[in-house]
Each structure stands twice: as C-alpha cells, then as structure tokens.
C-alpha cells in the first residue's frame, strides 16, 4: 500500500510530512473544543446554543480563511502562505487558553478557525504541485488521514488532562498546548521547497499574478472556467453537507431514539476515528487506480446505503457500535478525494483560488444541513430527517461528479483547459 512512498524524492517526502503534520495538528486544535464543551459551559454558565455558535462561527471563518489563503498562495507562493496560516491558527489557539469570558473566547476561536481553513488550502495546493502525477491521489488521500491522527491525539490529551487536573484548568492547558504547531514552521522553512510549476504556466496564468485579488476571483468565473467552478462548489456542498448532517445529529439520534449508552464511551470514538483513518487510506489507493470520478461515486453511493441501513435497520446495541465503522469509513472517502480532483481542475495561476473556493464554499453552505435536520425533525423522527438530509447531500455529490471530467494523471504544469466538461481531460504522457 505504501510502496509509492519509496519511489518519491526527498523533497516530495518532506512536503508530504509537512502537510501531514500540519493537518494533524489542525485536527488536534479543532477537535479539542468539542471535547471541552462541558467544562466551558460549566465555567461560564453559557447555553448549548452559545456553545454551538462558537462551532458555527469557527466553521464560517475557516471557510473564509481557506478562500483567502488560496488567493494568497497564488500571489505570494504556497510555502510562504502555509507558514503564515500555521502561525496564525497556532497563536490564536494558544490565546484561547487565557480568555476570561465567553465573548473573548468566541472572538479568538473564530480567528483560530480562519487560520485553520487557510492552512488546508495552502497545504493542499503545495502538496498537489509537488507530488508527481502518478502518485498524487495516493499522497493527497493519505495526507487527509492525518485528521484522524490529530483527532485521536486530542482524545488522548483530553483523557490525560482531565484525569490529572480540575476541569476549569484542564481545558485551558489543552488550548495552551495548541501553540505546538508553530514549531512546524521551522521544519517548513528548512525542508520544504516552493514548487517550480510557475515555469510551466501559460502566459495568461502568469499575467494573473500581477492582477489584484479581485482578478483571481474573476478568473475562476471566466467563461471557460465558470461551469467547472460552479460544479466543483456544488460537489463541496454535497460532501460537507452529508458529513455534517450525519455527524452533528447522529450522537443525539443514537441516545434519544436508540437509547444506546455504549456509544457515549471511548470505544465509540475509537471506532469512528479508526474508520475515518482507514477510509482515507483506501480512497487514496483507489484515486490512482480507478480514477477520481469512480472513487467519489463509489464512496457517495456507499454512504447513502450505509446511512439508510444504520438509521432504519433494527440493529442491537453491539451491532450499532461496530456498524459505526463502515459509516465513518465511507464518510471519510469523499473529503479525502476532493484535494486531488480540485487541484487538477485549475491551471497554476489560479489553482489556489479555485481549490480554496470550491472546498470552502461547500463548507459554508453545509452549515445549513444540520439546521435543516433539526427543522425536519419537528414533523418526523430524527432518524428519518437525518436519512433524508444525508441522502440528499450525497445525491448532490453523485450528480456533480458526473458532470466533472476525469483528471487522473493530469500534469499540473500544463495550464491548458478543457472547456467541454463532458469530455474527460486527456492524461499527461508518462515519462
């Protein structure tokens, strides 16, 4: 499975580990909040709605950060933008440890989200342009598995801190440790090189580097790019919408309608995290074997089937616990596939802008899917509402990916565009 790693160069490996480390540390910092919500609620006597507002504000800020960082990576370079975004989210995570009230925490957590979203966008483009064509899908999908590594680390840190310290101190120490990602900047500065693909850009793509940021935004909506951008954004909506509709309400469904207390234990978290990790690795292999479109289609269809089975079949307590594995497995495969596909849809001069927009537009709009589940559950069971909502989202994924070209093997140094999206792009010749 990892034979490809021995075939890449030293610079490719260093870039891989820089992005893997960045995304794992991103996940560590982001997942900490969901674990310490009870302690924060208790300390400041805030409501669940106020706690939810923190998550919503962070999500929107991360989307804006990703979009802006994508544009900056087209103007300032991938490596420099990656360094700035890592420093940004690390510093504001650290400052969260010293907040004295809810408004301060809300502001700083929102700013943390801005940096988090930016780091993904800059790292995704850097990774895609550095790794050779035949291994790009495997590398991008494997890097996405770093989210599970950071998530697991956050759970272990939570268990350690809350077993050694009182709650009002433990959550602050956890956020204080969030400064650690800043050390990644030293590794990036010493070991990661800026991709040289700018030498292969077309004359039009070069011109965009001298244009203001508004020119980059206009560029991804130019006549020969508009349809690609809109469909890519639609894919992002479906992918994020299905994930958040499912993962936001699933614990409540299992507790209130299935009465499965075992799912509140660490065993449930272990199953979900392990499944997410495995889903990323398997999709990484499939991306370069069967292509981007077939991989996303397979995972999307399996998501619909798994969600329906999980929500409507009369499964017992233990069965629900173990059935969480395929649920998390298939839910992970789609996000792990989008990095490679989105990067291959755009020429170099606007790649960061395009990737940042498609991925993060979906992230913003997806915030409405959990709200829709809550609204629908007033007139039907929560399980039915989740099933309809998630199935709708993954149906959007299927529809949108069918309208995009297959891009496996495309050389990112080539800025040529295929304006007829119904025809697959011709893969680059192998050397």
Short mmCIF file of C-alpha atoms in Angstrom, two decimals:
data_model
loop_
_atom_site.label_atom_id
_atom_site.label_comp_id
_atom_site.label_asym_id
_atom_site.label_seq_id
_atom_site.Cartn_x
_atom_site.Cartn_y
_atom_site.Cartn_z
CA UNK A 1 0.00 0.00 0.00
CA UNK A 2 2.88 2.38 0.75
CA UNK A 3 5.33 1.24 -1.91
CA UNK A 4 4.77 4.54 -3.70
CA UNK A 5 6.37 6.40 -0.80
CA UNK A 6 9.76 4.79 -1.54
CA UNK A 7 9.55 5.98 -5.15
CA UNK A 8 9.24 9.71 -4.46
CA UNK A 9 12.09 12.17 -3.96
CA UNK A 10 13.38 13.66 -0.74
CA UNK A 11 11.64 16.96 -1.38
CA UNK A 12 8.35 15.17 -2.05
CA UNK A 13 8.70 13.28 1.24
CA UNK A 14 9.49 16.43 3.20
CA UNK A 15 6.49 18.19 1.69
CA UNK A 16 4.30 15.19 2.49
CA UNK A 17 5.33 15.17 6.16
CA UNK A 18 4.98 18.95 6.44
CA UNK A 19 1.38 18.80 5.17
CA UNK A 20 0.60 15.63 7.15
CA UNK A 21 1.89 17.27 10.32
CA UNK A 22 0.03 20.50 9.62
CA UNK A 23 -3.31 18.78 9.09
CA UNK A 24 -2.85 16.50 12.13
CA UNK A 25 -2.08 19.50 14.32
CA UNK A 26 -5.02 21.36 12.78
CA UNK A 27 -7.25 18.48 13.80
CA UNK A 28 -5.77 18.38 17.30
CA UNK A 29 -6.54 22.05 17.87
CA UNK A 30 -10.01 21.95 16.28
CA UNK A 31 -11.23 18.74 17.93
CA UNK A 32 -10.24 19.95 21.38
CA UNK A 33 -13.23 22.26 21.53
CA UNK A 34 -15.82 19.52 21.03
CA UNK A 35 -14.24 17.61 23.92
CA UNK A 36 -14.09 20.51 26.39
CA UNK A 37 -17.55 21.99 25.70
CA UNK A 38 -19.00 20.68 29.02
CA UNK A 39 -16.15 22.27 31.01
CA UNK A 40 -16.55 25.63 29.24
CA UNK A 41 -20.33 25.58 29.71
CA UNK A 42 -19.86 24.89 33.42
CA UNK A 43 -17.24 27.61 33.94
CA UNK A 44 -19.08 30.46 32.20
CA UNK A 45 -22.67 29.20 32.60
CA UNK A 46 -23.37 29.53 28.89
CA UNK A 47 -26.11 27.73 26.99
CA UNK A 48 -25.74 24.98 24.43
CA UNK A 49 -26.86 27.47 21.81
CA UNK A 50 -23.96 29.76 22.71
CA UNK A 51 -21.57 26.82 22.58
CA UNK A 52 -22.99 25.91 19.18
CA UNK A 53 -22.43 29.47 18.00
CA UNK A 54 -18.71 29.00 18.62
CA UNK A 55 -18.67 25.99 16.31
CA UNK A 56 -20.69 27.80 13.65
CA UNK A 57 -18.52 30.90 13.74
CA UNK A 58 -15.36 28.79 13.54
CA UNK A 59 -16.75 26.91 10.53
CA UNK A 60 -17.61 30.07 8.61
CA UNK A 61 -14.27 31.67 9.50
CA UNK A 62 -12.38 28.58 8.35
CA UNK A 63 -14.16 28.77 5.00
CA UNK A 64 -13.26 32.43 4.54
CA UNK A 65 -9.70 31.70 5.64
CA UNK A 66 -9.40 28.91 3.11
CA UNK A 67 -10.65 31.08 0.29
CA UNK A 68 -8.34 33.99 1.13
CA UNK A 69 -5.33 31.73 1.72
CA UNK A 70 -5.95 30.11 -1.64
CA UNK A 71 -5.73 33.51 -3.34
CA UNK A 72 -2.65 34.45 -1.32
CA UNK A 73 -0.92 31.22 -2.33
CA UNK A 74 -1.38 32.27 -5.97
CA UNK A 75 0.15 35.67 -5.23
CA UNK A 76 2.78 35.01 -2.53
CA UNK A 77 3.64 31.37 -3.02
CA UNK A 78 2.47 28.10 -1.47
CA UNK A 79 5.19 27.69 1.17
CA UNK A 80 5.07 31.24 2.48
CA UNK A 81 1.26 31.12 2.79
CA UNK A 82 1.47 27.77 4.58
CA UNK A 83 3.87 29.25 7.14
CA UNK A 84 1.65 32.25 7.82
CA UNK A 85 -1.50 30.17 8.25
CA UNK A 86 0.17 27.68 10.61
CA UNK A 87 1.44 30.54 12.77
CA UNK A 88 -2.00 32.18 12.71
CA UNK A 89 -4.03 29.23 13.97
CA UNK A 90 -1.36 28.17 16.50
CA UNK A 91 -1.16 31.62 18.12
CA UNK A 92 -4.92 32.08 18.41
CA UNK A 93 -5.40 28.56 19.78
CA UNK A 94 -2.82 29.40 22.45
CA UNK A 95 -4.53 32.70 23.29
CA UNK A 96 -7.84 30.87 23.85
CA UNK A 97 -6.28 29.41 27.00
CA UNK A 98 -6.22 32.86 28.62
CA UNK A 99 -9.73 34.09 27.84
CA UNK A 100 -11.73 35.38 30.79
CA UNK A 101 -15.26 35.29 29.40
CA UNK A 102 -17.40 33.92 26.59
CA UNK A 103 -17.19 36.92 24.19
CA UNK A 104 -13.38 36.82 24.29
CA UNK A 105 -13.37 33.08 23.63
CA UNK A 106 -15.82 33.44 20.73
CA UNK A 107 -13.63 36.03 19.01
CA UNK A 108 -10.36 34.15 19.45
CA UNK A 109 -11.86 30.80 18.46
CA UNK A 110 -13.25 32.40 15.31
CA UNK A 111 -9.81 33.74 14.43
CA UNK A 112 -8.35 30.28 15.06
CA UNK A 113 -10.81 28.90 12.51
CA UNK A 114 -9.65 31.48 9.97
CA UNK A 115 -6.10 30.13 10.19
CA UNK A 116 -7.21 26.50 10.20
CA UNK A 117 -9.10 26.83 6.93
CA UNK A 118 -6.23 28.72 5.36
CA UNK A 119 -3.70 26.04 6.26
CA UNK A 120 -5.70 23.35 4.45
CA UNK A 121 -6.00 25.38 1.26
CA UNK A 122 -2.32 26.34 1.10
CA UNK A 123 -1.14 22.85 2.04
CA UNK A 124 -3.43 21.11 -0.46
CA UNK A 125 -2.10 23.09 -3.42
CA UNK A 126 1.52 22.79 -2.25
CA UNK A 127 1.14 19.02 -1.91
CA UNK A 128 -0.60 18.57 -5.26
CA UNK A 129 2.02 20.56 -7.17
CA UNK A 130 4.98 18.84 -5.51
CA UNK A 131 3.97 15.16 -5.78
CA UNK A 132 4.40 13.52 -9.19
CA UNK A 133 1.30 12.85 -11.26
CA UNK A 134 1.07 9.07 -10.82
CA UNK A 135 1.16 9.29 -7.01
CA UNK A 136 -0.86 12.46 -6.45
CA UNK A 137 -4.09 10.72 -5.48
CA UNK A 138 -2.35 8.38 -3.03
CA UNK A 139 -0.43 11.22 -1.42
CA UNK A 140 -3.41 13.59 -1.14
CA UNK A 141 -5.71 10.92 0.28
CA UNK A 142 -3.10 9.71 2.77
CA UNK A 143 -2.43 13.24 3.98
CA UNK A 144 -6.16 13.62 4.68
CA UNK A 145 -5.89 10.68 7.11
CA UNK A 146 -3.84 12.99 9.33
CA UNK A 147 -7.17 14.38 10.51
CA UNK A 148 -7.84 11.08 12.28
CA UNK A 149 -4.36 11.14 13.83
CA UNK A 150 -4.93 14.61 15.27
CA UNK A 151 -8.43 13.65 16.41
CA UNK A 152 -7.08 10.64 18.27
CA UNK A 153 -4.34 12.75 19.83
CA UNK A 154 -6.95 15.25 21.03
CA UNK A 155 -8.93 12.46 22.72
CA UNK A 156 -5.82 11.11 24.44
CA UNK A 157 -4.81 14.61 25.56
CA UNK A 158 -8.31 15.19 26.89
CA UNK A 159 -8.28 11.96 28.90
CA UNK A 160 -4.85 12.80 30.33
CA UNK A 161 -5.52 16.43 31.25
CA UNK A 162 -8.97 15.85 32.76
CA UNK A 163 -7.68 12.94 34.83
CA UNK A 164 -4.81 14.99 36.27
CA UNK A 165 -6.32 18.47 36.58
CA UNK A 166 -9.63 20.05 37.57
CA UNK A 167 -11.91 20.83 34.64
CA UNK A 168 -11.53 24.63 34.82
CA UNK A 169 -7.75 24.22 34.46
CA UNK A 170 -7.59 21.21 32.15
CA UNK A 171 -9.30 22.85 29.18
CA UNK A 172 -7.00 25.87 29.39
CA UNK A 173 -3.91 23.67 29.45
CA UNK A 174 -5.18 21.85 26.36
CA UNK A 175 -5.55 25.09 24.41
CA UNK A 176 -2.15 26.24 25.69
CA UNK A 177 -0.57 23.15 24.14
CA UNK A 178 -2.10 24.34 20.87
CA UNK A 179 0.97 26.53 20.35
CA UNK A 180 2.95 23.41 19.40
CA UNK A 181 2.01 23.60 15.68
CA UNK A 182 4.07 26.79 15.45
CA UNK A 183 7.17 24.57 15.66
CA UNK A 184 6.15 23.13 12.29
CA UNK A 185 7.13 26.45 10.71
CA UNK A 186 10.79 25.71 11.43
CA UNK A 187 10.54 22.41 9.55
CA UNK A 188 8.74 24.02 6.63
CA UNK A 189 11.32 26.80 6.35
CA UNK A 190 14.26 24.38 6.38
CA UNK A 191 12.97 21.44 4.38
CA UNK A 192 10.12 22.38 2.03
CA UNK A 193 10.73 23.98 -1.36
CA UNK A 194 8.35 26.12 -3.39
CA UNK A 195 7.02 24.13 -6.39
CA UNK A 196 8.61 25.10 -9.70
CA UNK A 197 5.44 24.75 -11.74
CA UNK A 198 5.27 28.51 -12.33
CA UNK A 199 7.85 27.99 -15.07
CA UNK A 200 5.25 25.96 -16.99
CA UNK A 201 2.30 28.33 -16.66
CA UNK A 202 0.70 29.83 -19.71
CA UNK A 203 1.14 33.50 -20.50
CA UNK A 204 -2.40 34.20 -19.28
CA UNK A 205 -1.80 32.45 -15.97
CA UNK A 206 1.39 34.45 -15.44
CA UNK A 207 -0.49 37.70 -16.01
CA UNK A 208 -2.87 36.88 -13.20
CA UNK A 209 -0.02 37.06 -10.68
CA UNK A 210 0.20 40.79 -11.36
CA UNK A 211 -3.52 41.38 -11.02
CA UNK A 212 -5.25 42.37 -7.78
CA UNK A 213 -7.04 39.68 -5.76
CA UNK A 214 -10.30 40.57 -7.48
CA UNK A 215 -8.72 39.46 -10.74
CA UNK A 216 -8.13 35.99 -9.35
CA UNK A 217 -11.75 35.74 -8.21
CA UNK A 218 -12.97 36.87 -11.62
CA UNK A 219 -10.61 34.36 -13.23
CA UNK A 220 -12.24 31.28 -11.73
CA UNK A 221 -15.59 32.58 -13.03
CA UNK A 222 -14.32 33.39 -16.52
CA UNK A 223 -16.42 31.87 -19.36
CA UNK A 224 -14.05 28.92 -19.83
CA UNK A 225 -13.88 28.23 -16.07
CA UNK A 226 -17.32 29.20 -14.73
CA UNK A 227 -19.05 25.86 -15.20
CA UNK A 228 -16.14 23.98 -13.67
CA UNK A 229 -16.09 26.27 -10.63
CA UNK A 230 -19.84 26.06 -10.06
CA UNK A 231 -19.89 22.27 -10.31
CA UNK A 232 -16.82 21.98 -8.08
CA UNK A 233 -18.51 24.17 -5.48
CA UNK A 234 -21.65 22.01 -5.73
CA UNK A 235 -19.52 18.93 -5.07
CA UNK A 236 -18.12 20.65 -1.98
CA UNK A 237 -21.65 21.41 -0.76
CA UNK A 238 -22.73 17.79 -1.06
CA UNK A 239 -19.59 16.34 0.50
CA UNK A 240 -19.56 18.65 3.53
CA UNK A 241 -23.35 18.71 3.84
CA UNK A 242 -23.63 14.94 4.09
CA UNK A 243 -20.84 14.72 6.63
CA UNK A 244 -22.14 17.46 8.93
CA UNK A 245 -25.80 16.38 8.68
CA UNK A 246 -24.76 12.92 9.78
CA UNK A 247 -22.06 13.59 12.36
CA UNK A 248 -23.81 16.55 14.02
CA UNK A 249 -27.04 14.70 14.82
CA UNK A 250 -26.00 11.05 14.94
CA UNK A 251 -24.99 11.03 18.65
CA UNK A 252 -28.34 12.61 19.58
CA UNK A 253 -30.24 10.11 17.44
CA UNK A 254 -28.45 7.15 19.00
CA UNK A 255 -29.02 8.42 22.51
CA UNK A 256 -32.65 9.59 22.25
CA UNK A 257 -34.17 7.19 19.71
CA UNK A 258 -31.98 4.10 20.01
CA UNK A 259 -31.03 4.51 23.70
CA UNK A 260 -27.53 3.15 23.15
CA UNK A 261 -25.48 4.22 26.14
CA UNK A 262 -22.40 2.33 24.95
CA UNK A 263 -21.96 4.90 22.21
CA UNK A 264 -21.00 7.54 24.75
CA UNK A 265 -17.86 5.60 25.69
CA UNK A 266 -14.33 5.87 24.37
CA UNK A 267 -14.94 2.70 22.37
CA UNK A 268 -17.31 4.56 20.05
CA UNK A 269 -14.75 7.31 19.43
CA UNK A 270 -12.10 4.69 18.73
CA UNK A 271 -14.32 3.01 16.13
CA UNK A 272 -15.16 6.26 14.34
CA UNK A 273 -11.58 7.57 14.34
CA UNK A 274 -10.16 4.27 13.11
CA UNK A 275 -12.81 4.08 10.39
CA UNK A 276 -12.04 7.60 9.20
CA UNK A 277 -8.33 6.81 9.02
CA UNK A 278 -8.91 3.62 7.03
CA UNK A 279 -11.40 5.30 4.70
CA UNK A 280 -8.82 7.92 3.76
CA UNK A 281 -6.13 5.32 3.06
CA UNK A 282 -8.38 3.14 0.89
CA UNK A 283 -9.70 6.08 -1.12
CA UNK A 284 -6.09 7.23 -1.60
CA UNK A 285 -5.27 3.95 -3.31
CA UNK A 286 -8.42 3.96 -5.43
CA UNK A 287 -7.86 7.51 -6.68
CA UNK A 288 -4.81 6.47 -8.69
CA UNK A 289 -6.16 3.02 -9.59
CA UNK A 290 -9.70 3.65 -10.85
CA UNK A 291 -9.71 7.45 -11.10
CA UNK A 292 -11.16 10.42 -9.23
CA UNK A 293 -14.74 10.16 -10.50
CA UNK A 294 -15.23 6.43 -9.88
CA UNK A 295 -13.73 6.71 -6.39
CA UNK A 296 -16.02 9.55 -5.34
CA UNK A 297 -19.04 7.88 -6.92
CA UNK A 298 -18.31 4.62 -5.09
CA UNK A 299 -17.99 6.28 -1.70
CA UNK A 300 -21.03 8.51 -2.23
CA UNK A 301 -23.30 5.61 -3.19
CA UNK A 302 -21.99 3.52 -0.28
CA UNK A 303 -22.65 6.47 2.04
CA UNK A 304 -26.32 6.54 1.03
CA UNK A 305 -26.70 2.78 1.52
CA UNK A 306 -24.86 2.78 4.87
CA UNK A 307 -26.79 5.74 6.25
CA UNK A 308 -30.13 4.17 5.38
CA UNK A 309 -29.11 0.82 6.92
CA UNK A 310 -27.68 2.46 10.04
CA UNK A 311 -30.73 4.61 10.67
CA UNK A 312 -33.56 2.25 9.77
CA UNK A 313 -32.47 -1.36 10.36
CA UNK A 314 -33.35 -2.84 13.80
CA UNK A 315 -29.74 -3.23 14.95
CA UNK A 316 -28.84 -4.08 18.54
CA UNK A 317 -26.51 -2.17 20.85
CA UNK A 318 -23.30 -4.01 19.91
CA UNK A 319 -24.21 -4.10 16.23
CA UNK A 320 -24.70 -0.33 16.21
CA UNK A 321 -21.26 0.12 17.73
CA UNK A 322 -19.50 -1.99 15.11
CA UNK A 323 -21.67 -0.69 12.28
CA UNK A 324 -20.20 2.70 13.04
CA UNK A 325 -17.05 1.56 11.25
CA UNK A 326 -18.48 1.44 7.70
CA UNK A 327 -20.38 4.62 8.45
CA UNK A 328 -17.20 6.53 9.29
CA UNK A 329 -15.22 4.71 6.60
CA UNK A 330 -17.39 5.79 3.68
CA UNK A 331 -17.94 9.30 5.07
CA UNK A 332 -14.15 9.83 5.05
CA UNK A 333 -13.54 8.76 1.47
CA UNK A 334 -15.17 11.74 -0.22
CA UNK A 335 -13.27 14.54 1.58
CA UNK A 336 -10.05 12.57 1.06
CA UNK A 337 -10.69 12.60 -2.70
CA UNK A 338 -11.51 16.26 -3.22
CA UNK A 339 -7.99 17.62 -2.80
CA UNK A 340 -6.59 15.78 -5.82
CA UNK A 341 -9.63 16.45 -8.02
CA UNK A 342 -9.96 20.17 -7.27
CA UNK A 343 -6.25 20.82 -7.85
CA UNK A 344 -6.40 19.13 -11.24
CA UNK A 345 -9.33 21.25 -12.41
CA UNK A 346 -7.41 24.55 -12.44
CA UNK A 347 -4.30 25.97 -14.13
CA UNK A 348 -1.41 27.09 -11.94
CA UNK A 349 -2.09 30.83 -11.92
CA UNK A 350 -5.48 30.41 -10.28
CA UNK A 351 -5.20 26.94 -8.71
CA UNK A 352 -5.08 28.13 -5.11
CA UNK A 353 -8.03 30.44 -5.64
CA UNK A 354 -10.11 27.74 -7.34
CA UNK A 355 -9.33 25.00 -4.81
CA UNK A 356 -9.94 27.36 -1.89
CA UNK A 357 -13.29 28.49 -3.29
CA UNK A 358 -14.75 25.08 -4.22
CA UNK A 359 -13.79 23.38 -0.96
CA UNK A 360 -14.76 26.24 1.32
CA UNK A 361 -17.93 27.34 -0.43
CA UNK A 362 -19.17 23.85 0.35
CA UNK A 363 -18.08 24.23 3.95
CA UNK A 364 -20.12 27.43 4.42
CA UNK A 365 -23.29 26.18 2.75
CA UNK A 366 -23.06 22.85 4.58
CA UNK A 367 -23.81 24.67 7.83
CA UNK A 368 -27.44 24.72 6.69
CA UNK A 369 -27.77 20.94 6.50
CA UNK A 370 -27.72 20.29 10.29
CA UNK A 371 -30.22 23.14 10.69
CA UNK A 372 -32.47 21.50 8.11
CA UNK A 373 -32.33 18.21 10.02
CA UNK A 374 -33.45 19.96 13.20
CA UNK A 375 -36.29 21.68 11.38
CA UNK A 376 -37.50 18.50 9.68
CA UNK A 377 -37.36 16.51 12.93
CA UNK A 378 -40.24 18.63 14.29
CA UNK A 379 -42.58 16.80 11.89
CA UNK A 380 -40.89 13.38 11.63
CA UNK A 381 -38.49 11.19 13.56
CA UNK A 382 -34.93 12.42 13.90
CA UNK A 383 -33.63 9.30 12.16
CA UNK A 384 -35.84 9.91 9.14
CA UNK A 385 -34.76 13.55 8.97
CA UNK A 386 -31.08 12.61 9.09
CA UNK A 387 -31.57 9.92 6.45
CA UNK A 388 -33.35 12.24 4.01
CA UNK A 389 -30.91 15.10 4.55
CA UNK A 390 -27.76 12.99 4.23
CA UNK A 391 -29.11 11.08 1.23
CA UNK A 392 -29.92 14.40 -0.49
CA UNK A 393 -26.39 15.69 0.16
CA UNK A 394 -24.69 12.58 -1.19
CA UNK A 395 -27.02 12.60 -4.20
CA UNK A 396 -25.64 16.09 -4.92
CA UNK A 397 -22.14 14.57 -4.81
CA UNK A 398 -23.14 11.91 -7.36
CA UNK A 399 -24.78 14.44 -9.69
CA UNK A 400 -21.92 16.92 -9.58
CA UNK A 401 -19.07 14.44 -10.02
CA UNK A 402 -20.81 13.01 -13.09
CA UNK A 403 -20.56 16.48 -14.66
CA UNK A 404 -16.83 16.85 -13.97
CA UNK A 405 -14.02 15.40 -16.12
CA UNK A 406 -11.77 12.56 -15.07
CA UNK A 407 -8.41 14.17 -14.26
CA UNK A 408 -6.26 11.22 -13.15
CA UNK A 409 -2.71 11.59 -14.50
CA UNK A 410 -3.04 15.21 -15.50
CA UNK A 411 0.22 17.18 -15.32
CA UNK A 412 -0.35 20.26 -13.18
CA UNK A 413 2.35 22.15 -15.02
CA UNK A 414 0.08 22.25 -18.04
CA UNK A 415 -2.36 25.14 -17.87
CA UNK A 416 -4.42 24.06 -20.87
CA UNK A 417 -8.11 23.99 -20.17
CA UNK A 418 -10.79 21.68 -21.47
CA UNK A 419 -13.82 23.87 -21.85
CA UNK A 420 -16.08 20.93 -22.68
CA UNK A 421 -16.52 19.36 -19.24
CA UNK A 422 -18.44 16.46 -20.66
CA UNK A 423 -15.23 15.15 -22.23
CA UNK A 424 -12.56 13.64 -19.97
CA UNK A 425 -9.30 15.52 -19.91
CA UNK A 426 -6.53 13.69 -21.67
CA UNK A 427 -4.00 12.43 -19.14
CA UNK A 428 -0.50 13.72 -19.41
CA UNK A 429 2.00 11.46 -21.12
CA UNK A 430 4.09 9.32 -18.78
CA UNK A 431 7.85 9.78 -18.89
#
